[in-house]
XYZ file of C-alpha atoms in Angstrom:
518
model
C 19.255 -15.512 -30.223
C 15.983 -16.828 -28.749
C 17.116 -17.256 -25.146
C 16.405 -14.392 -22.755
C 19.623 -13.989 -20.813
C 20.014 -10.231 -20.317
C 17.552 -8.185 -18.267
C 17.924 -4.403 -18.325
C 16.125 -2.339 -15.676
C 15.813 1.366 -16.431
C 15.376 3.438 -13.279
C 16.336 3.013 -9.642
C 14.382 4.042 -6.571
C 12.209 1.585 -4.694
C 10.681 0.046 -7.831
C 13.977 -0.441 -9.658
C 15.947 -1.819 -6.757
C 13.239 -4.158 -5.442
C 12.957 -5.460 -9.013
C 16.718 -5.909 -9.271
C 17.239 -7.536 -5.885
C 14.259 -9.922 -6.022
C 14.926 -11.016 -9.597
C 18.627 -11.472 -8.902
C 17.840 -13.685 -5.927
C 15.107 -15.716 -7.607
C 16.990 -16.146 -10.908
C 20.353 -16.775 -9.221
C 22.084 -13.969 -11.091
C 25.244 -14.436 -9.024
C 25.837 -17.518 -11.218
C 27.348 -16.277 -14.528
C 25.472 -19.030 -16.395
C 22.120 -17.650 -15.241
C 20.119 -14.609 -16.333
C 22.163 -11.437 -15.898
C 20.669 -8.164 -14.685
C 21.817 -4.608 -15.387
C 20.210 -1.588 -13.733
C 20.670 1.808 -15.405
C 20.003 4.699 -13.038
C 20.139 8.405 -13.791
C 22.592 10.256 -11.531
C 20.553 13.430 -12.034
C 17.031 12.400 -10.986
C 16.342 12.023 -7.239
C 13.800 9.435 -6.140
C 10.408 10.755 -5.052
C 11.100 9.569 -1.508
C 7.594 9.778 -0.045
C 6.535 6.113 -0.354
C 7.087 5.398 3.331
C 4.363 2.821 4.040
C 4.442 -0.921 3.350
C 2.391 -4.097 3.667
C 3.410 -7.226 5.647
C 4.646 -8.839 2.413
C 7.753 -6.669 2.689
C 9.001 -8.875 5.543
C 9.149 -11.893 3.234
C 10.815 -9.816 0.527
C 13.526 -8.527 2.859
C 14.207 -11.975 4.274
C 14.358 -13.511 0.801
C 16.942 -11.071 -0.525
C 19.051 -11.533 2.592
C 18.567 -8.348 4.594
C 18.402 -8.891 8.350
C 15.475 -7.161 10.042
C 17.611 -5.297 12.563
C 19.919 -4.109 9.762
C 16.893 -2.830 7.843
C 15.503 -1.045 10.918
C 18.866 0.626 11.609
C 19.631 1.628 8.024
C 16.165 2.878 7.030
C 14.983 4.679 10.208
C 12.172 2.133 10.154
C 9.365 1.734 12.664
C 6.602 -0.839 13.035
C 3.277 -0.319 11.286
C 0.159 -2.223 12.324
C -2.379 -0.594 10.046
C -4.003 2.797 9.590
C -6.278 5.009 11.634
C -8.810 6.982 9.594
C -9.806 10.221 11.306
C -12.858 12.343 10.404
C -13.835 10.375 7.291
C -17.311 9.608 8.618
C -18.793 13.089 9.081
C -17.731 16.716 9.240
C -15.972 17.054 12.632
C -17.341 20.593 12.993
C -20.776 19.005 13.319
C -20.143 15.831 15.320
C -16.614 16.083 16.747
C -13.720 13.734 16.030
C -14.468 10.243 14.748
C -11.924 7.567 13.879
C -11.623 3.892 13.086
C -8.749 1.502 12.420
C -7.945 -0.689 9.437
C -5.573 -3.132 11.172
C -3.296 -5.589 9.423
C -4.923 -8.618 10.970
C -7.975 -9.761 12.865
C -6.337 -11.714 15.652
C -8.633 -14.637 16.378
C -10.333 -15.081 13.064
C -10.469 -14.216 9.430
C -13.875 -13.308 8.090
C -13.170 -15.656 5.203
C -13.512 -18.578 7.652
C -15.958 -17.218 10.223
C -17.584 -13.847 9.571
C -18.294 -11.946 12.782
C -19.771 -8.958 10.973
C -23.437 -10.099 10.903
C -23.348 -10.956 14.602
C -21.821 -7.556 15.354
C -24.499 -5.849 13.263
C -27.285 -7.696 15.068
C -25.909 -6.801 18.504
C -28.117 -4.094 20.015
C -26.538 -4.113 23.469
C -25.789 -0.881 25.287
C -22.020 -1.439 25.484
C -21.441 -2.517 21.892
C -17.895 -1.770 20.712
C -17.030 -0.323 17.296
C -16.467 -3.039 14.703
C -12.669 -2.711 14.599
C -12.368 -2.860 18.388
C -14.811 -5.760 18.700
C -13.104 -8.007 16.163
C -9.361 -7.211 16.170
C -6.882 -6.814 19.010
C -4.568 -4.937 16.686
C -6.869 -1.919 16.674
C -6.626 -1.664 20.453
C -2.862 -2.252 20.479
C -2.318 0.404 17.813
C -4.458 2.832 19.802
C -2.154 2.238 22.799
C 0.978 2.864 20.717
C 2.350 -0.615 21.390
C 4.664 -2.707 19.212
C 3.629 -5.928 17.422
C 6.359 -8.116 18.972
C 8.978 -8.450 21.695
C 12.748 -8.034 21.576
C 12.940 -11.833 22.011
C 10.692 -12.464 18.988
C 12.929 -13.702 16.131
C 13.589 -11.561 13.085
C 10.512 -11.133 10.865
C 8.357 -13.231 13.224
C 5.298 -11.558 14.719
C 2.924 -11.682 17.650
C 0.619 -9.365 15.718
C 0.966 -9.002 11.964
C 2.975 -5.949 10.941
C 4.772 -4.036 8.234
C 6.936 -0.913 8.439
C 7.180 2.793 7.975
C 10.529 3.629 6.388
C 12.734 6.320 4.891
C 12.293 5.687 1.162
C 15.610 7.220 0.101
C 17.574 5.189 2.642
C 15.616 2.086 1.677
C 16.668 2.494 -1.960
C 20.302 2.848 -0.839
C 20.097 -0.346 1.237
C 18.487 -2.274 -1.619
C 21.200 -1.028 -3.980
C 23.983 -2.480 -1.844
C 22.267 -5.838 -1.528
C 21.302 -6.081 -5.188
C 24.911 -5.501 -6.240
C 26.017 -8.264 -3.846
C 23.471 -10.520 -5.558
C 25.133 -9.938 -8.922
C 23.282 -6.920 -10.345
C 25.395 -4.653 -12.538
C 24.800 -0.999 -11.610
C 25.315 1.702 -14.229
C 24.827 5.406 -13.520
C 23.882 7.100 -16.785
C 21.026 8.900 -18.494
C 19.055 7.029 -21.135
C 18.959 9.240 -24.232
C 17.456 6.897 -26.803
C 15.620 3.580 -26.973
C 16.316 1.517 -30.084
C 13.797 -0.986 -31.489
C 14.340 -3.909 -33.830
C 12.310 -4.464 -36.997
C 9.599 -6.314 -35.049
C 9.133 -3.441 -32.626
C 10.942 -5.080 -29.692
C 13.424 -3.059 -27.661
C 16.976 -4.124 -28.519
C 19.019 -1.558 -26.562
C 19.031 1.682 -24.616
C 21.602 4.320 -25.533
C 23.061 6.353 -22.674
C 25.057 9.556 -22.353
C 28.049 8.070 -20.533
C 27.902 4.269 -20.671
C 27.264 3.662 -24.354
C 24.563 1.288 -25.567
C 23.184 -1.382 -23.248
C 21.765 -4.391 -25.061
C 19.076 -6.543 -23.463
C 16.550 -9.295 -24.103
C 13.949 -8.210 -21.536
C 13.517 -4.627 -20.315
C 11.873 -3.515 -17.079
C 10.661 0.091 -17.041
C 11.067 1.610 -13.588
C 11.569 5.143 -14.863
C 8.618 6.603 -12.975
C 5.802 8.612 -14.493
C 7.837 9.368 -17.644
C 7.816 5.645 -18.531
C 10.726 6.085 -20.946
C 10.348 2.584 -22.353
C 6.715 1.525 -22.231
C 5.316 4.942 -23.061
C 8.197 6.831 -24.647
C 9.445 4.066 -26.942
C 6.504 1.665 -27.241
C 3.677 4.219 -27.016
C 1.514 2.306 -24.529
C -1.106 4.816 -23.418
C -2.246 5.873 -19.959
C -5.755 5.246 -18.638
C -6.792 8.016 -16.262
C -8.867 7.286 -13.143
C -9.506 10.961 -12.384
C -13.265 10.441 -12.843
C -13.196 8.342 -9.651
C -10.177 9.510 -7.643
C -9.876 13.307 -7.506
C -6.680 13.904 -5.527
C -4.084 15.013 -8.076
C -1.542 16.860 -5.928
C 0.436 16.210 -2.735
C 2.443 18.391 -0.378
C 5.085 16.566 1.680
C 7.092 17.705 4.681
C 9.429 16.043 7.188
C 8.701 17.096 10.767
C 11.333 16.424 13.480
C 10.209 15.119 16.869
C 10.383 17.486 19.807
C 12.807 15.122 21.558
C 14.212 11.587 21.321
C 11.592 10.155 23.671
C 8.550 11.237 21.635
C 6.169 8.337 21.101
C 6.144 6.741 17.637
C 2.683 5.933 16.328
C 2.114 2.237 15.565
C -0.020 3.072 12.548
C -0.387 5.545 9.746
C -2.784 8.355 10.625
C -4.962 9.417 7.677
C -7.053 12.483 8.544
C -9.773 13.744 6.219
C -10.061 17.482 5.531
C -12.339 19.656 3.442
C -10.544 19.011 0.137
C -8.365 15.959 0.747
C -6.553 14.165 3.537
C -3.246 14.212 5.422
C -0.932 11.295 6.023
C 1.133 11.165 9.209
C 3.859 8.518 9.400
C 6.147 8.118 12.399
C 9.756 7.099 11.778
C 12.529 6.885 14.378
C 13.680 10.503 14.165
C 10.831 12.342 12.443
C 7.323 12.246 11.087
C 6.626 12.148 7.376
C 3.545 14.313 6.902
C 1.735 15.182 3.710
C -1.509 16.540 2.328
C -3.138 14.889 -0.669
C -5.774 17.075 -2.305
C -7.774 17.885 -5.419
C -6.541 20.994 -7.245
C -9.960 21.195 -8.907
C -11.575 21.762 -5.515
C -9.090 23.994 -3.696
C -6.126 26.273 -4.287
C -2.495 25.498 -3.553
C -2.474 28.323 -1.012
C -5.377 26.800 0.876
C -3.680 23.397 0.721
C -0.486 24.818 2.269
C -2.551 26.377 5.039
C -4.345 23.077 5.678
C -1.035 21.224 5.978
C 0.489 23.808 8.318
C -2.677 23.885 10.410
C -2.521 20.112 10.745
C 1.097 20.310 11.907
C 0.101 23.044 14.349
C 2.073 26.023 13.014
C 1.283 29.157 11.006
C 4.619 29.192 9.203
C 7.666 26.950 8.927
C 11.261 26.915 7.733
C 10.944 23.228 6.910
C 10.983 22.337 3.226
C 7.594 21.510 1.687
C 7.629 19.588 -1.596
C 4.788 19.852 -4.069
C 4.242 16.628 -6.004
C 1.856 16.294 -8.962
C 0.023 12.947 -8.972
C -0.827 11.365 -12.318
C -3.576 8.946 -11.334
C -4.224 5.934 -13.525
C -2.613 2.910 -15.122
C -1.262 1.757 -18.478
C -3.585 0.136 -20.986
C -0.999 -2.652 -20.942
C 1.705 -3.252 -18.343
C 3.691 -5.680 -20.478
C 4.203 -5.097 -24.206
C 6.515 -7.241 -26.349
C 9.770 -7.507 -24.331
C 9.101 -4.631 -21.912
C 7.238 -4.647 -18.605
C 6.565 -1.610 -16.422
C 6.865 -1.779 -12.625
C 6.045 0.996 -10.168
C 4.883 4.445 -11.227
C 5.682 3.791 -14.885
C 2.926 1.155 -14.756
C 0.327 2.796 -12.565
C -0.285 5.147 -9.679
C -3.172 5.533 -7.307
C -3.123 7.890 -4.369
C -1.264 6.563 -1.282
C -4.316 6.126 0.960
C -3.740 2.411 1.654
C 0.039 2.340 0.977
C -0.327 -0.284 -1.748
C 2.445 0.986 -4.054
C 5.339 -1.082 -2.686
C 3.139 -4.176 -2.350
C 2.184 -3.957 -6.027
C 5.870 -3.618 -6.950
C 6.614 -6.794 -4.981
C 3.647 -8.561 -6.581
C 4.772 -7.592 -10.074
C 8.365 -8.731 -9.577
C 7.319 -12.009 -7.995
C 5.094 -12.764 -10.986
C 7.846 -11.803 -13.440
C 10.252 -14.150 -11.661
C 7.763 -16.997 -11.325
C 6.793 -16.860 -15.006
C 10.109 -15.643 -16.346
C 10.158 -16.131 -20.132
C 13.519 -17.819 -20.607
C 12.738 -18.227 -24.312
C 11.474 -15.462 -26.588
C 8.643 -17.713 -27.776
C 7.183 -17.485 -24.247
C 6.869 -13.697 -24.238
C 3.376 -13.404 -25.724
C 1.861 -15.870 -23.229
C 3.528 -14.237 -20.223
C 2.489 -10.804 -21.481
C -1.144 -11.893 -21.657
C -1.110 -13.448 -18.181
C 0.625 -10.465 -16.601
C -1.673 -7.893 -18.205
C -4.833 -9.721 -17.181
C -3.643 -10.105 -13.589
C -2.527 -6.514 -13.110
C -5.511 -4.972 -14.854
C -7.614 -6.843 -12.304
C -5.396 -5.723 -9.435
C -5.575 -2.070 -10.379
C -9.316 -2.100 -11.038
C -9.872 -3.684 -7.620
C -7.537 -1.137 -6.021
C -9.548 1.738 -7.485
C -12.741 0.238 -6.056
C -11.278 -0.106 -2.574
C -9.760 3.375 -2.451
C -13.012 4.879 -3.693
C -14.905 3.030 -0.944
C -13.288 5.267 1.704
C -14.861 8.327 0.090
C -18.149 7.294 -1.428
C -19.824 5.931 1.714
C -18.799 8.907 3.853
C -21.598 11.055 5.228
C -19.533 14.236 4.782
C -21.152 16.860 2.560
C -19.437 19.972 3.925
C -17.684 20.927 0.666
C -18.116 20.329 -3.054
C -15.166 17.914 -2.785
C -17.188 15.571 -0.573
C -20.386 16.107 -2.531
C -18.560 15.061 -5.714
C -16.823 12.131 -4.003
C -20.113 10.697 -2.789
C -22.063 11.230 -6.011
C -23.047 8.093 -7.888
C -21.357 9.383 -11.052
C -17.937 9.148 -9.393
C -18.343 5.544 -8.176
C -17.157 2.718 -10.456
C -20.030 0.523 -11.627
C -18.393 -2.562 -10.109
C -18.376 -0.915 -6.671
C -21.920 0.403 -7.056
C -23.167 -3.137 -7.632
C -21.418 -4.454 -4.524
C -22.669 -1.622 -2.320
C -26.240 -2.194 -3.478
C -25.955 -5.880 -2.578
C -24.324 -5.100 0.766
C -27.284 -2.954 1.798
C -29.047 -6.218 2.657
C -26.182 -8.727 2.810
C -22.922 -8.777 4.755
C -19.894 -9.016 2.452
C -18.661 -12.598 2.252
C -15.844 -14.604 0.719
C -17.962 -15.130 -2.396
C -17.624 -11.420 -3.174
C -13.836 -11.836 -3.343
C -13.233 -14.827 -5.541
C -10.071 -13.719 -7.378
C -6.794 -15.007 -5.981
C -4.980 -11.794 -6.883
C -7.286 -9.223 -5.309
C -5.064 -6.791 -3.354
C -7.717 -6.001 -0.746
C -9.439 -8.890 0.937
C -12.760 -9.373 2.693
C -11.522 -8.257 6.121
C -10.215 -4.988 4.680
C -13.606 -4.171 3.205
C -15.361 -4.997 6.473
C -13.120 -2.689 8.484
C -13.769 0.244 6.151
C -17.478 -0.404 5.608
C -18.360 -0.723 9.259
C -15.732 1.737 10.427
C -17.724 4.269 8.381
C -21.007 2.879 9.770
C -22.287 1.528 6.480
C -25.863 0.398 6.980
C -26.585 -3.256 6.228
C -30.177 -4.241 6.979
C -30.326 -7.889 8.068
C -33.940 -7.809 9.265
C -35.071 -10.337 6.664
C -32.385 -12.901 7.486
C -31.762 -12.693 11.235
C -32.811 -16.295 11.693
C -30.020 -17.447 9.358
C -27.280 -16.635 11.856
C -27.123 -19.700 14.048
C -23.756 -19.272 15.747
C -24.356 -16.386 18.124
C -22.680 -18.063 21.072
C -19.570 -18.898 19.063
C -19.413 -15.340 17.738
C -19.792 -13.874 21.222
C -17.043 -16.168 22.470
C -14.670 -15.065 19.725
C -15.311 -11.382 20.404
C -14.772 -11.962 24.147
C -11.454 -13.679 23.356
C -10.348 -10.550 21.501
C -10.944 -8.437 24.615
C -9.111 -10.904 26.868
C -6.193 -11.011 24.462
C -6.106 -7.206 24.453
C -5.316 -7.189 28.146
C -2.647 -9.890 27.833
C -0.952 -8.034 25.007
C -1.161 -4.649 26.714
C 0.505 -6.107 29.795
C 3.403 -7.609 27.851
C 4.170 -5.590 24.728
C 6.589 -2.653 24.732
C 5.824 0.645 23.067
C 6.866 1.121 19.458
C 9.623 3.532 20.580
C 10.929 1.205 23.323
C 11.190 -1.809 21.023
C 12.969 0.162 18.308
C 15.469 1.525 20.839
C 16.195 -2.000 22.071
C 16.683 -3.250 18.517
C 19.065 -0.395 17.720
C 21.077 -1.267 20.817
C 20.961 -5.068 20.896
C 19.594 -6.347 17.568
C 16.969 -9.076 17.173
C 17.145 -12.821 17.595
C 18.035 -14.706 14.425
C 15.352 -16.727 12.694
């Protein structure tokens, strides 16, 4: 049979259930004449449950699969996220005190792709010059004030300021499960014990311990770092990125709020330490806190102490999970009739919360180019592999940027992170060019780059990267327009601050009254 009619997804969690729900919706699985989807999930393996940050694309995904925003917020303990604050990445705080900058989710009045304010900001030598993020984006100021990105009267998934969410990953997987089943996905709880191949090396079925053999035409591997299909059965190898990204271990803890009125941060807080960094994510009823570190630069005992010190205690009865991080990506993401999504495909540390976005991106591409005939598999495989190799290479560059331009040298960890040997060649070339040129849209000419020009500008100039424009000052002819745009940001700050509720207040109103329909 040449038609591809049966899709089998191995593995649940966020990757498996986003794959199931989005594909079911886009392929109209509820119609028995359409492509049918079966998800096989082990009843014995809990999901990792620490992927609690998202990108704004998740709003479109949720709306598309039919989950109301207020339902999602109630069911997943979700809160609004407007970006990330990076604390103490610039220099050792013992020497210079606390320093922080924001990477917001939007620059309110402009995108640098259309009108780049960065050179005008760099050339501003005035006494009251604001930091780059505060000068060019209202969202940085609003996040700093702990305010929400919308009003209770703003319709579901609409925004005043662009936003995503922090969420409880385990509850999110449960919510996706219910909706995927309503969309026609067949859910089987069983352990995959064997993967059978045909004579051409394609997967023909997975054999389980309690549900027999499950035959499929296309298989999606969402089995996490084990990659039961792509690695275990098809032997597609892993490409390590440990030469560039050193953090190979995480400690995770859930910290309750002191009381129900505690403010909920409007952004992730990423704080640099001597041998890694902590994440701090505010949900409705708790904070998700973790420490990501390099085991080659510090001991587990020291890492535990760093995490507890960040929380502000010397000891705790709260459970702390230790999670090994296998950093890298597959040499191929799609091979024959199997495609890997999520951690079975790749994993980079969670610094910019890109994991769920890349799951969404993968599933959207699978759906858009779905190979309904087996003859189409080789073409789709080639397209998918080229696109996602690019996406992961670009992701490595952007994550490394946060480390390699830091001026911290207080430990061997930071010395190694800033050494030229640990910086990908592609990033080295850009940084050399940016020493005398502001990054522009011509440096980001691939449609599928995960991190865009504005993101690079916020990190570069948040960390005070030095770009010398002395030889080209006369080229910047729109100083008045730039000054006007930056003044508009400050005026808009005051309007927003006067009208927006706090993150906590808006969530409480949504829990009580819901949101307006679209």
